[in-house]
Coordinates of N, CA and C in Angstrom, one line a residue:
M22 N 96.1 107.9 76.1 CA 97.1 107.0 76.6 C 96.6 106.5 78.0
K23 N 96.7 105.2 78.1 CA 96.4 104.5 79.4 C 97.4 104.9 80.5
Q24 N 96.9 105.1 81.7 CA 97.8 105.5 82.8 C 98.4 104.2 83.4
P25 N 99.6 104.3 84.0 CA 100.1 103.1 84.7 C 99.4 102.8 86.0
N26 N 99.7 101.6 86.4 CA 99.3 101.1 87.7 C 100.5 101.1 88.6
I27 N 100.3 101.6 89.8 CA 101.4 101.6 90.8 C 101.1 100.8 92.0
L28 N 102.0 100.0 92.5 CA 101.8 99.2 93.7 C 102.7 99.8 94.8
I29 N 102.0 100.1 95.9 CA 102.7 100.5 97.1 C 102.6 99.4 98.2
T30 N 103.7 98.9 98.6 CA 103.7 97.8 99.5 C 104.7 98.0 100.6
G31 N 104.6 97.3 101.7 CA 105.5 97.5 102.9 C 104.8 97.0 104.1
T32 N 105.6 96.9 105.2 CA 105.1 96.5 106.5 C 104.1 97.5 107.0
P33 N 103.1 97.0 107.7 CA 102.1 97.9 108.3 C 102.8 99.0 109.2
G34 N 102.4 100.2 109.0 CA 103.0 101.3 109.8 C 104.1 102.1 109.1
V35 N 104.6 101.7 108.0 CA 105.7 102.4 107.3 C 105.3 103.6 106.6
G36 N 104.0 103.8 106.3 CA 103.5 105.0 105.7 C 103.0 104.8 104.3
K37 N 102.5 103.6 104.0 CA 101.9 103.3 102.7 C 100.7 104.1 102.4
S38 N 99.8 104.2 103.3 CA 98.5 104.9 103.1 C 98.7 106.3 102.9
Y39 N 99.5 107.0 103.7 CA 99.8 108.4 103.5 C 100.3 108.7 102.1
L40 N 101.3 107.9 101.7 CA 102.0 108.1 100.4 C 100.9 107.8 99.3
S41 N 100.2 106.7 99.4 CA 99.2 106.4 98.4 C 98.2 107.4 98.2
Q42 N 97.7 108.0 99.3 CA 96.7 109.1 99.2 C 97.2 110.3 98.5
R43 N 98.4 110.6 98.9 CA 99.1 111.8 98.3 C 99.3 111.6 96.8
L44 N 99.8 110.4 96.4 CA 100.0 110.1 95.0 C 98.7 110.1 94.2
A45 N 97.7 109.5 94.7 CA 96.4 109.5 94.0 C 95.9 110.9 93.8
K46 N 96.0 111.7 94.8 CA 95.5 113.1 94.7 C 96.3 113.9 93.8
K47 N 97.6 113.8 93.9 CA 98.5 114.6 93.0 C 98.4 114.2 91.5
F48 N 98.2 112.9 91.2 CA 98.2 112.5 89.8 C 96.8 112.2 89.3
G49 N 95.8 112.3 90.1 CA 94.4 112.0 89.7 C 94.2 110.5 89.5
F50 N 95.0 109.7 90.2 CA 94.8 108.3 90.1 C 93.7 107.8 91.1
K51 N 93.3 106.6 91.0 CA 92.3 106.0 91.9 C 93.1 105.2 93.0
W52 N 92.9 105.5 94.2 CA 93.5 104.8 95.3 C 92.8 103.6 95.7
Q53 N 93.4 102.4 95.5 CA 92.8 101.1 95.8 C 93.5 100.7 97.1
N54 N 92.8 101.0 98.3 CA 93.3 100.5 99.6 C 92.7 99.1 99.8
V55 N 93.6 98.1 99.6 CA 93.1 96.7 99.6 C 92.5 96.4 100.9
S56 N 93.0 96.8 102.0 CA 92.4 96.5 103.3 C 91.0 97.0 103.4
D57 N 90.7 98.2 102.9 CA 89.4 98.8 102.9 C 88.5 98.0 101.9
I58 N 89.0 97.6 100.8 CA 88.2 96.9 99.8 C 87.8 95.5 100.4
V59 N 88.7 94.9 101.0 CA 88.5 93.6 101.7 C 87.4 93.7 102.7
S60 N 87.4 94.7 103.5 CA 86.4 94.9 104.6 C 85.1 95.3 104.0
E61 N 85.1 96.2 103.0 CA 83.8 96.7 102.4 C 83.1 95.5 101.7
H62 N 83.8 94.6 101.0 CA 83.2 93.6 100.2 C 83.2 92.2 100.9
G63 N 83.7 92.1 102.1 CA 83.7 90.9 102.8 C 84.6 89.8 102.1
F64 N 85.7 90.2 101.5 CA 86.7 89.2 100.9 C 87.5 88.6 102.0
V65 N 86.9 87.9 102.9 CA 87.6 87.4 104.1 C 87.2 85.9 104.2
E66 N 88.2 85.1 104.4 CA 88.0 83.6 104.6 C 87.7 83.3 106.1
E67 N 88.4 84.0 107.0 CA 88.3 83.7 108.4 C 89.0 84.9 109.1
Y68 N 88.9 84.8 110.5 CA 89.6 85.8 111.3 C 90.7 85.2 112.1
D69 N 91.9 85.7 112.0 CA 93.0 85.2 112.8 C 93.0 85.9 114.2
E70 N 92.6 85.2 115.2 CA 92.5 85.7 116.5 C 93.9 86.1 117.1
E71 N 94.9 85.2 116.8 CA 96.2 85.5 117.3 C 96.8 86.8 116.9
F72 N 96.6 87.1 115.6 CA 97.2 88.4 115.1 C 96.1 89.5 114.9
E73 N 94.9 89.2 115.3 CA 93.8 90.1 115.3 C 93.7 90.8 113.9
C74 N 93.5 89.9 112.9 CA 93.3 90.4 111.6 C 92.6 89.4 110.7
P75 N 91.9 89.9 109.7 CA 91.2 89.0 108.8 C 92.2 88.2 107.9
V76 N 91.8 87.0 107.4 CA 92.5 86.3 106.5 C 91.9 86.5 105.1
L77 N 92.6 87.0 104.2 CA 92.1 87.5 102.9 C 91.7 86.3 102.0
D78 N 90.5 86.5 101.3 CA 90.1 85.6 100.2 C 90.7 86.2 98.9
E79 N 91.9 85.8 98.6 CA 92.6 86.3 97.5 C 91.9 86.2 96.1
D80 N 91.3 85.0 95.9 CA 90.6 84.8 94.6 C 89.5 85.8 94.4
R81 N 88.6 86.0 95.4 CA 87.5 87.0 95.2 C 88.0 88.4 95.1
L82 N 89.1 88.7 95.8 CA 89.7 90.1 95.7 C 90.2 90.3 94.3
L83 N 91.0 89.3 93.8 CA 91.6 89.5 92.4 C 90.5 89.5 91.4
D84 N 89.4 88.8 91.5 CA 88.3 88.8 90.5 C 87.7 90.2 90.5
Y85 N 87.6 90.8 91.7 CA 87.0 92.2 91.8 C 87.9 93.2 91.2
L86 N 89.2 93.1 91.5 CA 90.2 94.1 91.0 C 90.5 94.0 89.5
E87 N 90.4 92.8 88.9 CA 90.8 92.6 87.5 C 90.3 93.7 86.6
P88 N 89.0 94.0 86.5 CA 88.5 95.0 85.5 C 89.0 96.4 85.9
I89 N 89.2 96.7 87.2 CA 89.7 98.0 87.6 C 91.1 98.2 87.2
M90 N 91.9 97.2 87.3 CA 93.3 97.3 87.0 C 93.5 97.4 85.5
Q91 N 92.6 96.8 84.7 CA 92.7 96.9 83.2 C 92.5 98.4 82.7
E92 N 91.8 99.2 83.5 CA 91.6 100.6 83.2 C 92.8 101.4 83.3
G93 N 93.7 101.0 84.2 CA 94.9 101.8 84.5 C 94.7 103.0 85.5
G94 N 95.7 103.7 85.9 CA 95.6 104.9 86.7 C 95.2 104.5 88.1
N95 N 95.8 103.4 88.7 CA 95.5 103.0 90.0 C 96.7 103.0 90.9
V96 N 96.6 103.4 92.1 CA 97.6 103.3 93.1 C 97.0 102.2 94.1
V97 N 97.6 101.0 94.1 CA 97.2 99.9 94.9 C 98.1 99.8 96.1
E98 N 97.5 99.8 97.3 CA 98.2 99.7 98.5 C 97.9 98.5 99.3
Y99 N 98.9 97.7 99.7 CA 98.7 96.6 100.6 C 100.0 96.1 101.1
H100 N 100.0 95.5 102.3 CA 101.2 95.1 102.9 C 101.8 93.8 102.3
S101 N 101.1 93.1 101.5 CA 101.6 91.9 100.8 C 101.5 92.2 99.3
S102 N 102.3 91.5 98.5 CA 102.3 91.8 97.1 C 102.4 90.5 96.2
E103 N 102.7 89.4 96.8 CA 103.1 88.2 96.0 C 101.9 87.6 95.3
F104 N 100.7 87.9 95.6 CA 99.5 87.2 95.0 C 99.0 88.1 93.8
F105 N 99.4 89.3 93.7 CA 98.9 90.2 92.6 C 99.6 89.8 91.3
P106 N 98.9 89.7 90.2 CA 99.6 89.4 88.9 C 100.6 90.4 88.5
Q107 N 101.7 90.0 88.0 CA 102.8 90.8 87.6 C 102.3 91.8 86.5
R108 N 101.4 91.4 85.7 CA 101.0 92.2 84.5 C 100.2 93.4 85.0
W109 N 99.8 93.5 86.2 CA 99.0 94.6 86.7 C 99.8 95.9 86.9
F110 N 101.1 95.7 87.2 CA 101.8 96.9 87.7 C 103.0 97.3 86.7
D111 N 103.1 98.6 86.6 CA 104.2 99.2 85.8 C 105.4 99.5 86.7
V112 N 105.1 99.7 88.0 CA 106.1 100.0 89.0 C 105.6 99.5 90.4
V113 N 106.6 99.1 91.2 CA 106.3 98.6 92.6 C 107.2 99.4 93.5
Y114 N 106.6 100.1 94.5 CA 107.4 100.8 95.5 C 107.2 100.1 96.8
V115 N 108.4 99.7 97.4 CA 108.4 99.1 98.7 C 108.8 100.2 99.7
V116 N 107.9 100.5 100.6 CA 108.1 101.6 101.6 C 108.8 100.9 102.8
R117 N 109.8 101.6 103.3 CA 110.6 101.1 104.4 C 110.7 102.1 105.5
C118 N 111.0 101.6 106.7 CA 111.0 102.6 107.8 C 112.0 102.0 108.9
G119 N 112.7 102.9 109.5 CA 113.6 102.4 110.6 C 112.8 101.7 111.7
T120 N 113.4 100.7 112.3 CA 112.6 99.9 113.3 C 112.2 100.6 114.5
S121 N 113.0 101.6 115.0 CA 112.6 102.3 116.2 C 111.4 103.2 116.0
I122 N 111.4 103.8 114.8 CA 110.2 104.6 114.4 C 109.0 103.7 114.1
L123 N 109.2 102.6 113.5 CA 108.1 101.7 113.2 C 107.5 101.2 114.5
Y124 N 108.4 100.8 115.5 CA 107.9 100.3 116.7 C 106.9 101.3 117.4
E125 N 107.3 102.6 117.4 CA 106.5 103.6 118.0 C 105.2 103.7 117.2
R126 N 105.2 103.7 115.9 CA 104.0 103.8 115.1 C 103.0 102.6 115.4
L127 N 103.6 101.4 115.5 CA 102.7 100.3 115.8 C 102.1 100.3 117.2
Q128 N 102.9 100.8 118.2 CA 102.4 101.0 119.5 C 101.3 102.0 119.5
E129 N 101.4 103.1 118.8 CA 100.4 104.1 118.7 C 99.1 103.6 118.1
R130 N 99.2 102.6 117.3 CA 98.0 102.0 116.7 C 97.3 101.0 117.7
G131 N 98.0 100.7 118.8 CA 97.3 99.9 119.8 C 97.5 98.4 119.4
Y132 N 98.4 98.0 118.6 CA 98.6 96.6 118.3 C 99.1 95.9 119.5
N133 N 98.7 94.6 119.6 CA 99.1 93.8 120.8 C 100.6 93.5 120.5
E134 N 101.3 93.0 121.6 CA 102.7 92.8 121.5 C 103.1 91.7 120.5
R135 N 102.3 90.7 120.3 CA 102.6 89.7 119.3 C 102.5 90.3 117.9
K136 N 101.5 91.1 117.7 CA 101.4 91.7 116.3 C 102.5 92.7 116.1
V137 N 102.9 93.5 117.1 CA 104.0 94.4 117.0 C 105.3 93.6 116.6
R138 N 105.5 92.6 117.4 CA 106.8 91.8 117.2 C 106.8 91.2 115.8
S139 N 105.6 90.7 115.3 CA 105.5 90.0 114.0 C 105.8 91.1 112.9
N140 N 105.2 92.3 113.0 CA 105.5 93.3 112.0 C 106.9 93.8 112.1
M141 N 107.5 93.9 113.3 CA 108.9 94.3 113.4 C 109.8 93.3 112.7
E142 N 109.5 92.1 112.9 CA 110.3 91.0 112.2 C 110.1 91.1 110.7
C143 N 108.9 91.4 110.2 CA 108.7 91.5 108.8 C 109.6 92.6 108.2
E144 N 109.7 93.7 108.9 CA 110.5 94.9 108.5 C 112.0 94.5 108.6
I145 N 112.4 93.9 109.7 CA 113.8 93.6 109.9 C 114.3 92.6 108.9
F146 N 113.5 91.6 108.6 CA 113.9 90.6 107.6 C 113.5 90.9 106.2
Q147 N 113.0 92.1 106.0 CA 112.7 92.7 104.6 C 111.7 91.8 103.9
I148 N 110.7 91.3 104.6 CA 109.7 90.4 104.0 C 109.0 91.0 102.8
P149 N 108.4 92.3 102.9 CA 107.8 92.9 101.8 C 108.7 93.1 100.6
L150 N 109.9 93.5 100.8 CA 110.9 93.7 99.8 C 111.2 92.3 99.1
D151 N 111.4 91.3 99.8 CA 111.7 90.0 99.2 C 110.5 89.4 98.5
E152 N 109.3 89.7 99.0 CA 108.1 89.3 98.2 C 108.0 90.0 96.9
A153 N 108.3 91.3 96.9 CA 108.3 92.0 95.6 C 109.3 91.5 94.7
K154 N 110.5 91.3 95.2 CA 111.6 90.8 94.3 C 111.3 89.4 93.7
D155 N 110.6 88.6 94.5 CA 110.2 87.2 94.0 C 109.0 87.3 93.0
S156 N 108.3 88.4 93.0 CA 107.0 88.4 92.3 C 107.1 89.4 91.0
Y157 N 108.0 90.3 91.0 CA 108.0 91.3 89.9 C 109.5 91.4 89.4
L158 N 109.5 92.0 88.2 CA 110.8 92.2 87.6 C 111.6 93.2 88.4
S159 N 112.9 93.0 88.6 CA 113.7 93.8 89.5 C 113.8 95.3 88.9
A160 N 113.6 95.4 87.6 CA 113.7 96.8 87.0 C 112.6 97.7 87.4
I161 N 111.5 97.1 87.9 CA 110.3 98.0 88.3 C 110.2 98.2 89.8
I162 N 111.1 97.6 90.6 CA 111.0 97.7 92.0 C 111.9 98.8 92.6
Y163 N 111.3 99.6 93.4 CA 112.1 100.7 94.1 C 111.8 100.7 95.5
E164 N 112.8 101.0 96.3 CA 112.6 101.1 97.8 C 112.5 102.6 98.1
L165 N 111.6 102.9 99.0 CA 111.4 104.3 99.5 C 111.5 104.3 101.0
Q166 N 112.3 105.2 101.5 CA 112.4 105.4 103.0 C 111.4 106.3 103.5
S167 N 110.8 106.0 104.6 CA 109.7 106.8 105.1 C 109.8 107.0 106.7
D168 N 110.9 107.6 107.1 CA 111.1 107.8 108.5 C 110.6 109.2 109.0
K169 N 110.7 110.2 108.1 CA 110.4 111.6 108.6 C 109.5 112.2 107.5
D170 N 108.9 113.4 107.9 CA 108.1 114.1 107.0 C 108.8 114.5 105.6
S171 N 110.0 114.8 105.7 CA 110.7 115.2 104.5 C 110.9 114.0 103.5
D172 N 110.9 112.8 104.1 CA 111.0 111.6 103.2 C 109.7 111.6 102.3
L173 N 108.6 111.9 102.8 CA 107.4 111.9 102.0 C 107.5 112.8 100.8
E174 N 108.0 114.0 101.0 CA 108.2 114.9 99.8 C 109.2 114.4 98.8
D175 N 110.3 113.8 99.4 CA 111.3 113.2 98.5 C 110.7 112.0 97.7
N176 N 109.8 111.2 98.4 CA 109.2 110.1 97.7 C 108.2 110.5 96.6
L177 N 107.5 111.6 96.9 CA 106.6 112.1 95.9 C 107.4 112.6 94.7
T178 N 108.5 113.2 94.9 CA 109.3 113.7 93.8 C 109.9 112.5 93.0
K179 N 110.3 111.5 93.7 CA 110.8 110.3 93.0 C 109.7 109.6 92.1
V180 N 108.5 109.5 92.7 CA 107.4 108.9 91.9 C 107.1 109.9 90.7
S181 N 107.1 111.2 91.0 CA 106.8 112.1 89.9 C 107.8 112.0 88.8
E182 N 109.0 111.9 89.1 CA 110.0 111.7 88.1 C 109.8 110.4 87.3
W183 N 109.5 109.3 88.0 CA 109.3 108.0 87.4 C 108.1 108.2 86.4
L184 N 107.0 108.8 86.9 CA 105.8 108.9 86.1 C 106.1 109.8 84.8
E185 N 106.8 110.8 85.0 CA 107.2 111.7 83.8 C 108.0 110.9 82.8
N186 N 108.9 110.1 83.3 CA 109.7 109.2 82.4 C 108.8 108.1 81.7
W187 N 107.9 107.6 82.5 CA 106.9 106.5 81.9 C 106.1 107.2 80.8
R188 N 105.6 108.3 81.1 CA 104.7 109.0 80.1 C 105.4 109.3 78.8
S189 N 106.7 109.8 78.9 CA 107.4 110.1 77.7 C 107.8 108.8 77.0
T190 N 108.0 107.7 77.6 CA 108.4 106.5 77.0 C 107.1 105.8 76.4
N191 N 106.0 106.1 76.9 CA 104.7 105.4 76.4 C 103.8 106.3 75.7
K192 N 104.3 107.4 75.1 CA 103.5 108.4 74.4 C 102.7 107.8 73.2
S193 N 103.4 106.9 72.5 CA 102.8 106.4 71.3 C 101.8 105.3 71.5
Q194 N 101.6 104.8 72.7 CA 100.7 103.7 73.0 C 99.3 104.1 73.2

């Protein structure tokens, strides 16, 4: 049986990487950290000086990921989701975080004030959640709160339950 592909998305600093690493390890999935893939393979069109970040070459990234995604068993992590094909994912988790906690996390990362403000606005206005809702079937989108350590364990349990249900539903495939 082919394993499902899971998308973990959300504003930078909400806890996507930590959750993705734990999920991949727990279930034996491959963690596809899109930011690392972009850096490693140079899938960059230019560098945005204002926000101090690379501008993604989506076409080259998608061409690279296509055969990987066909294999299944991937946890894909990225702060944006709208450009990924819907067919790639069996479930989409949007990780959320309280703004006061997020502000502290972004400050600890050393982000400049403009980048902190931009990411805070993304979380306040639910940009990652809206992107997911505009790009994927509502039935496969779930929100996960990631404010404290106990939230991580709760989130792992929620994903475990989803995976157990997915496996029982897809036994014959």
